[in-house]
GROMACS .gro file of C-alpha atoms in nm:
model
  463
    1MET     CA    1  -8.802  -1.015  -1.494
    2ASP     CA    2  -8.566  -0.946  -1.211
    3ARG     CA    3  -8.717  -0.648  -1.029
    4GLU     CA    4  -8.440  -0.617  -0.771
    5GLY     CA    5  -8.357  -0.254  -0.726
    6ALA     CA    6  -8.664  -0.138  -0.917
    7CYS     CA    7  -8.769   0.095  -0.641
    8GLN     CA    8  -8.418   0.165  -0.506
    9THR     CA    9  -8.226   0.472  -0.607
   10GLN     CA   10  -7.917   0.363  -0.413
   11GLY     CA   11  -7.850   0.730  -0.337
   12ARG     CA   12  -7.777   0.844  -0.694
   13VAL     CA   13  -7.901   0.590  -0.947
   14GLU     CA   14  -8.232   0.424  -1.025
   15LEU     CA   15  -8.291   0.116  -1.241
   16VAL     CA   16  -8.523   0.224  -1.521
   17ALA     CA   17  -8.494  -0.062  -1.773
   18SER     CA   18  -8.361  -0.416  -1.785
   19THR     CA   19  -8.363  -0.736  -1.984
   20GLY     CA   20  -8.380  -0.939  -1.665
   21ASP     CA   21  -8.142  -1.228  -1.606
   22ILE     CA   22  -8.126  -1.399  -1.948
   23THR     CA   23  -7.954  -1.708  -1.801
   24ALA     CA   24  -8.263  -1.783  -1.596
   25GLN     CA   25  -8.488  -1.817  -1.898
   26ASP     CA   26  -8.378  -2.178  -1.959
   27ASP     CA   27  -8.505  -2.273  -1.613
   28ARG     CA   28  -8.869  -2.218  -1.714
   29SER     CA   29  -9.111  -2.479  -1.838
   30THR     CA   30  -9.090  -2.603  -2.195
   31SER     CA   31  -9.381  -2.398  -2.316
   32SER     CA   32  -9.266  -2.074  -2.157
   33ARG     CA   33  -8.916  -2.138  -2.284
   34ALA     CA   34  -9.042  -2.163  -2.638
   35GLU     CA   35  -9.240  -1.839  -2.602
   36SER     CA   36  -8.933  -1.668  -2.454
   37ARG     CA   37  -8.710  -1.770  -2.745
   38GLU     CA   38  -8.964  -1.646  -3.000
   39SER     CA   39  -8.989  -1.306  -2.833
   40SER     CA   40  -8.627  -1.273  -2.719
   41PRO     CA   41  -8.369  -1.424  -2.954
   42ILE     CA   42  -8.083  -1.324  -2.725
   43ALA     CA   43  -8.134  -1.623  -2.497
   44PRO     CA   44  -8.087  -1.947  -2.689
   45ARG     CA   45  -7.904  -2.228  -2.514
   46ASN     CA   46  -7.532  -2.217  -2.582
   47GLU     CA   47  -7.476  -2.405  -2.910
   48ARG     CA   48  -7.154  -2.549  -2.781
   49ASP     CA   49  -7.360  -2.761  -2.539
   50ASP     CA   50  -7.112  -2.704  -2.258
   51GLY     CA   51  -7.377  -2.665  -1.992
   52LEU     CA   52  -7.374  -2.286  -1.999
   53GLN     CA   53  -7.653  -2.057  -2.106
   54ASP     CA   54  -7.598  -1.756  -2.328
   55TYR     CA   55  -7.468  -1.445  -2.150
   56PHE     CA   56  -7.377  -1.088  -2.240
   57GLU     CA   57  -7.011  -1.013  -2.306
   58THR     CA   58  -7.003  -0.647  -2.421
   59ALA     CA   59  -7.230  -0.347  -2.461
   60GLN     CA   60  -7.186  -0.006  -2.627
   61TRP     CA   61  -7.396   0.294  -2.730
   62THR     CA   62  -7.436   0.386  -3.092
   63ALA     CA   63  -7.315   0.728  -3.208
   64ASP     CA   64  -7.660   0.886  -3.193
   65GLY     CA   65  -7.733   0.752  -2.845
   66THR     CA   66  -8.058   0.580  -2.943
   67THR     CA   67  -7.948   0.217  -2.940
   68ILE     CA   68  -7.737  -0.017  -2.731
   69LEU     CA   69  -7.540  -0.285  -2.917
   70THR     CA   70  -7.452  -0.604  -2.730
   71SER     CA   71  -7.254  -0.915  -2.812
   72SER     CA   72  -7.312  -1.244  -2.639
   73SER     CA   73  -7.136  -1.575  -2.582
   74SER     CA   74  -7.350  -1.747  -2.846
   75ASN     CA   75  -7.221  -1.517  -3.123
   76ILE     CA   76  -7.527  -1.296  -3.134
   77ILE     CA   77  -7.518  -0.920  -3.184
   78SER     CA   78  -7.832  -0.745  -3.068
   79GLY     CA   79  -7.960  -0.391  -3.095
   80TYR     CA   80  -8.178  -0.249  -2.814
   81ILE     CA   81  -8.356   0.075  -2.899
   82VAL     CA   82  -8.401   0.288  -2.587
   83PRO     CA   83  -8.775   0.319  -2.493
   84GLU     CA   84  -8.920   0.663  -2.554
   85ASP     CA   85  -9.068   0.671  -2.202
   86LEU     CA   86  -8.741   0.566  -2.040
   87LEU     CA   87  -8.733   0.868  -1.805
   88SER     CA   88  -9.108   0.924  -1.781
   89PRO     CA   89  -9.213   0.964  -1.416
   90THR     CA   90  -9.532   0.768  -1.488
   91ALA     CA   91  -9.356   0.465  -1.641
   92ASP     CA   92  -9.375   0.126  -1.466
   93ARG     CA   93  -9.010   0.073  -1.387
   94PRO     CA   94  -8.798  -0.113  -1.470
   95LEU     CA   95  -8.912  -0.122  -1.832
   96LYS     CA   96  -8.854  -0.443  -2.025
   97LEU     CA   97  -8.569  -0.429  -2.275
   98VAL     CA   98  -8.620  -0.643  -2.586
   99PRO     CA   99  -8.387  -0.648  -2.888
  100GLN     CA  100  -8.534  -0.490  -3.202
  101ALA     CA  101  -8.260  -0.633  -3.428
  102THR     CA  102  -8.021  -0.930  -3.405
  103ILE     CA  103  -7.740  -1.075  -3.610
  104GLN     CA  104  -7.644  -1.438  -3.565
  105LEU     CA  105  -7.275  -1.469  -3.652
  106PRO     CA  106  -7.157  -1.810  -3.779
  107GLU     CA  107  -6.828  -1.776  -3.588
  108PRO     CA  108  -6.720  -1.608  -3.264
  109SER     CA  109  -6.622  -1.246  -3.316
  110ASN     CA  110  -6.322  -1.096  -3.143
  111VAL     CA  111  -6.428  -0.734  -3.181
  112LEU     CA  112  -6.729  -0.511  -3.259
  113ALA     CA  113  -6.728  -0.151  -3.383
  114SER     CA  114  -7.033   0.052  -3.490
  115ALA     CA  115  -7.035   0.332  -3.749
  116PRO     CA  116  -6.957   0.677  -3.614
  117TYR     CA  117  -7.240   0.812  -3.836
  118PHE     CA  118  -7.501   0.565  -3.701
  119ARG     CA  119  -7.852   0.716  -3.712
  120LEU     CA  120  -8.167   0.534  -3.613
  121THR     CA  121  -8.374   0.731  -3.868
  122GLU     CA  122  -8.145   0.638  -4.158
  123PRO     CA  123  -8.117   0.261  -4.209
  124TRP     CA  124  -7.817   0.286  -4.445
  125THR     CA  125  -7.608   0.425  -4.158
  126GLN     CA  126  -7.680   0.135  -3.923
  127GLN     CA  127  -7.355  -0.043  -3.997
  128LEU     CA  128  -7.112  -0.238  -3.777
  129LEU     CA  129  -6.784  -0.416  -3.821
  130VAL     CA  130  -6.693  -0.754  -3.677
  131SER     CA  131  -6.389  -0.979  -3.702
  132ALA     CA  132  -6.365  -1.354  -3.666
  133ARG     CA  133  -6.080  -1.601  -3.691
  134ASP     CA  134  -5.989  -1.710  -4.047
  135HIS     CA  135  -6.235  -1.461  -4.200
  136PRO     CA  136  -6.201  -1.114  -4.352
  137ILE     CA  137  -6.332  -0.819  -4.154
  138GLN     CA  138  -6.707  -0.808  -4.219
  139LEU     CA  139  -6.956  -0.521  -4.235
  140PHE     CA  140  -7.317  -0.591  -4.138
  141TYR     CA  141  -7.635  -0.388  -4.137
  142LEU     CA  142  -7.838  -0.399  -3.818
  143SER     CA  143  -8.160  -0.513  -3.977
  144SER     CA  144  -8.484  -0.573  -3.790
  145SER     CA  145  -8.587  -0.849  -4.031
  146PRO     CA  146  -8.524  -1.189  -3.867
  147GLN     CA  147  -8.257  -1.395  -4.040
  148GLU     CA  148  -8.091  -1.703  -3.901
  149HIS     CA  149  -7.753  -1.628  -4.058
  150GLN     CA  150  -7.738  -1.281  -4.209
  151LYS     CA  151  -7.477  -1.236  -4.482
  152PRO     CA  152  -7.227  -0.952  -4.454
  153ALA     CA  153  -7.282  -0.654  -4.681
  154SER     CA  154  -6.907  -0.602  -4.735
  155CYS     CA  155  -6.577  -0.774  -4.655
  156TYR     CA  156  -6.233  -0.632  -4.602
  157PRO     CA  157  -5.955  -0.894  -4.632
  158LEU     CA  158  -5.652  -0.872  -4.405
  159THR     CA  159  -5.403  -1.134  -4.518
  160LYS     CA  160  -5.032  -1.205  -4.486
  161VAL     CA  161  -4.825  -1.039  -4.756
  162ARG     CA  162  -4.651  -1.361  -4.861
  163SER     CA  163  -4.959  -1.585  -4.854
  164GLU     CA  164  -5.336  -1.576  -4.866
  165THR     CA  165  -5.373  -1.669  -4.502
  166PHE     CA  166  -5.622  -1.450  -4.320
  167LEU     CA  167  -5.494  -1.249  -4.023
  168SER     CA  168  -5.738  -1.213  -3.738
  169ALA     CA  169  -5.819  -0.855  -3.649
  170THR     CA  170  -5.785  -0.854  -3.270
  171SER     CA  171  -5.904  -0.492  -3.237
  172LEU     CA  172  -6.088  -0.230  -3.438
  173VAL     CA  173  -6.144   0.144  -3.420
  174TRP     CA  174  -6.381   0.332  -3.653
  175PRO     CA  175  -6.329   0.704  -3.588
  176SER     CA  176  -6.528   0.996  -3.719
  177PRO     CA  177  -6.610   1.090  -3.992
  178GLY     CA  178  -6.620   0.719  -4.073
  179THR     CA  179  -6.450   0.704  -4.413
  180HIS     CA  180  -6.172   0.480  -4.277
  181PHE     CA  181  -6.115   0.234  -3.998
  182VAL     CA  182  -5.802   0.084  -3.840
  183ALA     CA  183  -5.759  -0.284  -3.752
  184GLY     CA  184  -5.497  -0.429  -3.521
  185SER     CA  185  -5.345  -0.775  -3.552
  186ARG     CA  186  -5.024  -0.942  -3.439
  187ASN     CA  187  -4.735  -0.696  -3.484
  188LEU     CA  188  -4.943  -0.503  -3.736
  189LEU     CA  189  -5.185  -0.210  -3.784
  190ALA     CA  190  -5.389  -0.176  -4.101
  191LYS     CA  191  -5.590   0.118  -4.233
  192PHE     CA  192  -5.894   0.046  -4.456
  193ASP     CA  193  -6.115   0.258  -4.677
  194VAL     CA  194  -6.476   0.172  -4.599
  195SER     CA  195  -6.585   0.249  -4.955
  196ARG     CA  196  -6.339   0.001  -5.103
  197ALA     CA  197  -6.496  -0.332  -5.009
  198GLY     CA  198  -6.296  -0.637  -5.103
  199ASP     CA  199  -5.969  -0.450  -5.119
  200GLU     CA  200  -5.662  -0.500  -4.905
  201PRO     CA  201  -5.578  -0.222  -4.657
  202LEU     CA  202  -5.459   0.117  -4.787
  203LEU     CA  203  -5.174   0.118  -4.536
  204ARG     CA  204  -4.991  -0.144  -4.328
  205VAL     CA  205  -4.787  -0.029  -4.029
  206LYS     CA  206  -4.564  -0.285  -3.858
  207THR     CA  207  -4.534  -0.237  -3.486
  208ILE     CA  208  -4.188  -0.398  -3.494
  209PRO     CA  209  -3.928  -0.377  -3.777
  210SER     CA  210  -3.947  -0.752  -3.853
  211ASP     CA  211  -4.129  -1.049  -3.712
  212ARG     CA  212  -3.913  -1.300  -3.901
  213HIS     CA  213  -3.593  -1.237  -3.710
  214LEU     CA  214  -3.523  -1.427  -3.389
  215SER     CA  215  -3.502  -1.104  -3.191
  216LYS     CA  216  -3.854  -1.005  -3.308
  217GLY     CA  217  -3.770  -0.645  -3.374
  218GLY     CA  218  -3.454  -0.628  -3.174
  219GLY     CA  219  -3.615  -0.432  -2.893
  220VAL     CA  220  -3.752  -0.165  -3.129
  221GLY     CA  221  -4.127  -0.099  -3.134
  222MET     CA  222  -4.384  -0.316  -2.960
  223ARG     CA  223  -4.433  -0.686  -3.013
  224GLY     CA  224  -4.755  -0.884  -2.977
  225ALA     CA  225  -5.121  -0.891  -3.072
  226VAL     CA  226  -5.286  -0.549  -3.064
  227SER     CA  227  -5.558  -0.598  -2.802
  228SER     CA  228  -5.716  -0.251  -2.810
  229LEU     CA  229  -5.729   0.056  -3.031
  230ALA     CA  230  -5.857   0.404  -2.938
  231ALA     CA  231  -5.879   0.723  -3.144
  232GLN     CA  232  -5.791   1.049  -2.974
  233PRO     CA  233  -6.060   1.321  -2.983
  234PRO     CA  234  -5.951   1.557  -3.262
  235ASP     CA  235  -5.804   1.896  -3.167
  236GLY     CA  236  -5.869   2.233  -3.327
  237ARG     CA  237  -5.660   2.133  -3.629
  238ASN     CA  238  -5.858   1.809  -3.660
  239ALA     CA  239  -5.544   1.615  -3.571
  240SER     CA  240  -5.585   1.285  -3.388
  241LEU     CA  241  -5.358   1.005  -3.272
  242VAL     CA  242  -5.448   0.638  -3.249
  243ALA     CA  243  -5.340   0.455  -2.934
  244ALA     CA  244  -5.261   0.086  -2.982
  245ALA     CA  245  -5.213  -0.147  -2.685
  246THR     CA  246  -5.102  -0.509  -2.676
  247TRP     CA  247  -5.138  -0.819  -2.460
  248THR     CA  248  -4.762  -0.797  -2.404
  249ARG     CA  249  -4.819  -0.481  -2.195
  250TRP     CA  250  -4.700  -0.225  -2.447
  251VAL     CA  251  -4.870   0.083  -2.590
  252GLY     CA  252  -4.792   0.294  -2.896
  253LEU     CA  253  -4.918   0.621  -3.044
  254TYR     CA  254  -4.961   0.639  -3.422
  255ASP     CA  255  -5.042   0.927  -3.651
  256PHE     CA  256  -5.257   0.797  -3.936
  257ALA     CA  257  -5.309   1.148  -4.069
  258GLN     CA  258  -4.960   1.105  -4.222
  259SER     CA  259  -4.934   0.890  -4.528
  260SER     CA  260  -4.692   0.653  -4.350
  261GLY     CA  261  -4.891   0.614  -4.027
  262ALA     CA  262  -4.587   0.732  -3.832
  263CYS     CA  263  -4.518   0.594  -3.488
  264VAL     CA  264  -4.499   0.883  -3.242
  265ALA     CA  265  -4.403   0.688  -2.930
  266THR     CA  266  -4.405   0.343  -2.768
  267TRP     CA  267  -4.352   0.237  -2.410
  268SER     CA  268  -4.409  -0.054  -2.176
  269VAL     CA  269  -4.660  -0.037  -1.889
  270ALA     CA  270  -4.516  -0.336  -1.701
  271ARG     CA  271  -4.301  -0.132  -1.463
  272ALA     CA  272  -4.577   0.121  -1.398
  273GLY     CA  273  -4.830  -0.153  -1.318
  274ASP     CA  274  -4.603  -0.374  -1.109
  275LYS     CA  275  -4.356  -0.136  -0.943
  276GLU     CA  276  -4.509   0.214  -0.933
  277ALA     CA  277  -4.883   0.166  -0.901
  278ARG     CA  278  -4.855  -0.194  -0.776
  279VAL     CA  279  -5.193  -0.288  -0.924
  280GLY     CA  280  -5.063  -0.581  -1.126
  281GLY     CA  281  -5.169  -0.666  -1.478
  282ASP     CA  282  -5.137  -0.925  -1.751
  283GLY     CA  283  -5.192  -0.744  -2.079
  284VAL     CA  284  -5.380  -0.429  -2.174
  285ALA     CA  285  -5.748  -0.506  -2.235
  286GLN     CA  286  -5.862  -0.150  -2.306
  287ALA     CA  287  -5.709   0.179  -2.414
  288LEU     CA  288  -5.928   0.485  -2.362
  289TRP     CA  289  -5.875   0.857  -2.417
  290SER     CA  290  -6.001   1.131  -2.188
  291PRO     CA  291  -6.273   1.358  -2.338
  292CYS     CA  292  -6.016   1.637  -2.381
  293GLY     CA  293  -5.758   1.408  -2.545
  294ARG     CA  294  -5.475   1.490  -2.300
  295TYR     CA  295  -5.484   1.169  -2.100
  296LEU     CA  296  -5.467   0.804  -2.195
  297LEU     CA  297  -5.621   0.537  -1.973
  298LEU     CA  298  -5.497   0.177  -1.986
  299GLY     CA  299  -5.691  -0.102  -1.818
  300GLU     CA  300  -5.527  -0.445  -1.790
  301ARG     CA  301  -5.670  -0.786  -1.719
  302LYS     CA  302  -5.585  -0.929  -1.378
  303SER     CA  303  -5.537  -0.578  -1.247
  304ARG     CA  304  -5.663  -0.381  -0.944
  305GLY     CA  305  -5.645  -0.042  -1.115
  306VAL     CA  306  -5.639   0.167  -1.432
  307LEU     CA  307  -5.317   0.346  -1.536
  308VAL     CA  308  -5.347   0.714  -1.630
  309TYR     CA  309  -5.087   0.876  -1.860
  310ASP     CA  310  -5.045   1.240  -1.967
  311VAL     CA  311  -4.951   1.203  -2.334
  312ARG     CA  312  -4.777   1.540  -2.328
  313VAL     CA  313  -4.504   1.362  -2.127
  314THR     CA  314  -4.460   1.034  -2.312
  315GLY     CA  315  -4.430   0.723  -2.099
  316ARG     CA  316  -4.459   0.901  -1.761
  317LEU     CA  317  -4.727   0.763  -1.532
  318LEU     CA  318  -4.948   1.042  -1.399
  319GLY     CA  319  -5.151   0.827  -1.160
  320TRP     CA  320  -5.380   0.529  -1.135
  321LEU     CA  321  -5.742   0.455  -1.046
  322ALA     CA  322  -5.725   0.229  -0.742
  323GLY     CA  323  -5.986  -0.029  -0.636
  324ARG     CA  324  -6.108  -0.127  -0.983
  325ASP     CA  325  -6.110  -0.502  -0.907
  326ALA     CA  326  -6.059  -0.675  -1.243
  327GLY     CA  327  -5.879  -0.979  -1.113
  328ASP     CA  328  -5.939  -1.234  -1.390
  329ASN     CA  329  -5.903  -1.265  -1.767
  330GLN     CA  330  -6.245  -1.129  -1.858
  331ARG     CA  331  -6.249  -0.796  -2.032
  332ILE     CA  332  -6.397  -0.511  -1.829
  333ALA     CA  333  -6.465  -0.197  -2.035
  334CYS     CA  334  -6.483   0.140  -1.865
  335ASP     CA  335  -6.610   0.473  -1.998
  336VAL     CA  336  -6.535   0.842  -1.949
  337PHE     CA  337  -6.753   1.149  -1.911
  338PRO     CA  338  -6.631   1.512  -1.933
  339GLY     CA  339  -6.615   1.744  -1.634
  340GLN     CA  340  -6.682   2.115  -1.644
  341ASP     CA  341  -6.332   2.170  -1.789
  342CYS     CA  342  -6.031   1.946  -1.845
  343ASP     CA  343  -5.824   2.121  -1.580
  344ALA     CA  344  -6.076   2.008  -1.316
  345GLY     CA  345  -6.058   1.651  -1.442
  346PHE     CA  346  -6.313   1.411  -1.582
  347GLU     CA  347  -6.513   1.109  -1.465
  348VAL     CA  348  -6.431   0.741  -1.521
  349TRP     CA  349  -6.702   0.473  -1.483
  350SER     CA  350  -6.605   0.106  -1.457
  351GLY     CA  351  -6.754  -0.227  -1.355
  352SER     CA  352  -6.584  -0.495  -1.148
  353THR     CA  353  -6.572  -0.868  -1.103
  354GLN     CA  354  -6.781  -0.837  -0.787
  355GLY     CA  355  -7.083  -0.685  -0.960
  356HIS     CA  356  -7.021  -0.323  -0.862
  357VAL     CA  357  -6.991  -0.008  -1.069
  358LYS     CA  358  -6.737   0.244  -0.942
  359VAL     CA  359  -6.698   0.611  -1.032
  360TRP     CA  360  -6.380   0.817  -1.013
  361GLU     CA  361  -6.413   1.198  -1.023
  362GLY     CA  362  -6.154   1.461  -1.108
  363VAL     CA  363  -5.934   1.219  -1.294
  364GLY     CA  364  -5.632   1.392  -1.444
  365ALA     CA  365  -5.629   1.669  -1.185
  366ARG     CA  366  -5.409   1.478  -0.938
  367GLU     CA  367  -5.113   1.244  -0.931
  368GLY     CA  368  -5.068   0.908  -0.768
  369ALA     CA  369  -5.344   0.682  -0.636
  370HIS     CA  370  -5.703   0.790  -0.700
  371GLU     CA  371  -5.976   0.617  -0.502
  372PRO     CA  372  -6.332   0.583  -0.636
  373ALA     CA  373  -6.570   0.859  -0.522
  374TRP     CA  374  -6.881   0.641  -0.513
  375GLY     CA  375  -7.050   0.341  -0.673
  376TRP     CA  376  -7.336   0.095  -0.649
  377SER     CA  377  -7.419  -0.275  -0.692
  378ALA     CA  378  -7.532  -0.344  -1.047
  379ALA     CA  379  -7.529  -0.729  -1.051
  380ARG     CA  380  -7.543  -1.017  -0.809
  381ARG     CA  381  -7.200  -1.192  -0.787
  382SER     CA  382  -7.142  -1.141  -1.159
  383THR     CA  383  -6.886  -0.939  -1.354
  384VAL     CA  384  -7.005  -0.604  -1.489
  385ALA     CA  385  -6.818  -0.629  -1.817
  386SER     CA  386  -6.929  -0.298  -1.971
  387THR     CA  387  -7.031   0.036  -1.825
  388CYS     CA  388  -7.143   0.286  -2.090
  389MET     CA  389  -7.228   0.648  -2.020
  390HIS     CA  390  -7.487   0.809  -2.249
  391GLN     CA  391  -7.364   1.121  -2.425
  392SER     CA  392  -7.629   1.326  -2.242
  393GLY     CA  393  -7.511   1.215  -1.898
  394ALA     CA  394  -7.871   1.131  -1.804
  395VAL     CA  395  -7.839   0.751  -1.804
  396VAL     CA  396  -7.573   0.482  -1.788
  397ALA     CA  397  -7.597   0.128  -1.926
  398THR     CA  398  -7.437  -0.173  -1.760
  399CYS     CA  399  -7.386  -0.520  -1.901
  400SER     CA  400  -7.318  -0.814  -1.669
  401GLY     CA  401  -7.239  -1.174  -1.744
  402SER     CA  402  -6.983  -1.438  -1.644
  403TRP     CA  403  -6.949  -1.790  -1.520
  404GLY     CA  404  -6.779  -1.951  -1.226
  405PHE     CA  405  -6.727  -2.278  -1.041
  406PRO     CA  406  -6.956  -2.394  -0.759
  407ASP     CA  407  -6.665  -2.388  -0.516
  408GLU     CA  408  -6.627  -2.015  -0.574
  409GLU     CA  409  -6.990  -1.936  -0.488
  410GLU     CA  410  -7.105  -1.859  -0.139
  411SER     CA  411  -7.240  -2.176   0.018
  412ASP     CA  412  -7.601  -2.170   0.134
  413GLY     CA  413  -7.554  -2.479   0.351
  414SER     CA  414  -7.317  -2.761   0.422
  415ASP     CA  415  -7.557  -3.057   0.399
  416LYS     CA  416  -7.521  -3.247   0.071
  417SER     CA  417  -7.629  -3.591  -0.016
  418VAL     CA  418  -7.377  -3.868  -0.079
  419SER     CA  419  -7.497  -3.908  -0.434
  420ASP     CA  420  -7.443  -3.539  -0.501
  421SER     CA  421  -7.092  -3.559  -0.366
  422GLU     CA  422  -7.008  -3.865  -0.573
  423SER     CA  423  -7.147  -3.701  -0.881
  424SER     CA  424  -6.950  -3.389  -0.813
  425ASN     CA  425  -6.627  -3.585  -0.763
  426SER     CA  426  -6.676  -3.769  -1.091
  427GLU     CA  427  -6.682  -3.444  -1.288
  428THR     CA  428  -6.389  -3.224  -1.378
  429PRO     CA  429  -6.408  -2.863  -1.251
  430TRP     CA  430  -6.453  -2.740  -1.609
  431MET     CA  431  -6.770  -2.951  -1.643
  432ARG     CA  432  -6.917  -2.798  -1.328
  433ARG     CA  433  -6.915  -2.442  -1.450
  434GLN     CA  434  -7.225  -2.239  -1.372
  435ASN     CA  435  -7.369  -1.920  -1.507
  436ARG     CA  436  -7.390  -1.610  -1.301
  437GLU     CA  437  -7.640  -1.332  -1.355
  438SER     CA  438  -7.634  -1.181  -1.702
  439SER     CA  439  -7.842  -0.877  -1.784
  440LEU     CA  440  -7.842  -0.545  -1.964
  441LYS     CA  441  -7.961  -0.259  -1.745
  442ILE     CA  442  -8.012   0.113  -1.785
  443TRP     CA  443  -7.980   0.334  -1.480
  444SER     CA  444  -8.113   0.687  -1.446
  445LEU     CA  445  -7.892   0.957  -1.304
  446SER     CA  446  -8.148   1.239  -1.325
  447HIS     CA  447  -8.354   1.204  -1.012
  448ASN     CA  448  -8.393   1.369  -0.671
  449GLY     CA  449  -8.377   1.708  -0.835
  450TYR     CA  450  -8.026   1.668  -0.979
  451ASP     CA  451  -7.946   1.761  -1.336
  452ALA     CA  452  -7.777   1.461  -1.493
  453ALA     CA  453  -7.547   1.675  -1.701
  454SER     CA  454  -7.439   1.880  -1.401
  455PRO     CA  455  -7.169   1.803  -1.139
  456GLU     CA  456  -7.442   1.856  -0.878
  457ARG     CA  457  -7.552   1.497  -0.939
  458ASN     CA  458  -7.229   1.386  -0.779
  459LYS     CA  459  -7.299   1.538  -0.438
  460GLY     CA  460  -7.406   1.322  -0.152
  461GLY     CA  461  -7.443   0.949  -0.113
  462SER     CA  462  -7.187   0.673  -0.134
  463GLU     CA  463  -7.164   0.309  -0.204
   0.00000   0.00000   0.00000
């Protein structure tokens, strides 16, 4: 296991558990490789045989905070139960993380959503939804029994009205209490009843009036595949909006509490990203609500920041989180954590393409550019694709994994043999892709006398 940073607190964080670099497991001897695959099913060689090893793509906490769900490039969903002695002062850190349950999907999945009523002590609640191309939306149980290809427990077809062609759900949100979920597709939102397996959606909401006309809606609504969905935290009246964002740089707010799923507002983020904040962008990869539900965060691919909107003033940019560093097409998911009160702002935690995690404090309490308050290095020259705060505020999980070309890596020396050069020239750049570090790590934030749930943990130290 990679023990780098095991004894380092980096000022505010300490590595307490890790899977180690799963891409390095294929570099072992044949015998040790076989033992590794038996004990850790998350690291098989990529079945596409493209020269890359399996690597983590996303990570998220379950609703009860006991398990981390990950998805990987080899179509494997894994569940990691947090060790009971995670924060024990006598534990030999970092602890080894091993998946207790895995699901091998037959096809690549675009999205993953776990049940909002997930409980580790109640197996029937351990449900998750996935979506793959040319398949209905599928519900699986996270079972610990090993199965090569587990069959879905339920399916929810999303098809074109005039044909039986399956529509790919490009985003999912499964809000509390969990009786319904919403799927996003191209120019369409669909609301499903979880208890009605095999049925078409209860409600279809077109994001443009018509996708058959040449004008594609005539400038009304938002056109394109829905890349991200986020449910607003309910207010005192239990009202909640759903934010839908697209790869075409649009965002809309929809009220699914109404029978029609009424559209409350839509606006484009292109001007805000390119002209006002000047952070760039090429399609919204994540929509995320603040803990209080007043602010909407929009993170784009190929962007240097995260846009922050106050939904009480529709379409007006409040500010942006500068220095995020998400300069390629890979999704980078950030997370939020509440402050003492919403007027004082909240925290935003995000990874970057350079392997760092950055933290912004007091978000929502100021306008304009907002620089990160602090951060730390969570991976070596690899993208930190997911940063997930635990609901207690005591720990944060990070998931790293990506690939690059040898020319992009830092050179350790300039002497190469002629044969190596000839071999390199005979290959296309795509064939010379190489894995970068890929690991799941849990970091403690409750050390040096600071209470993890208190703002006092944010005093002192910097990246």
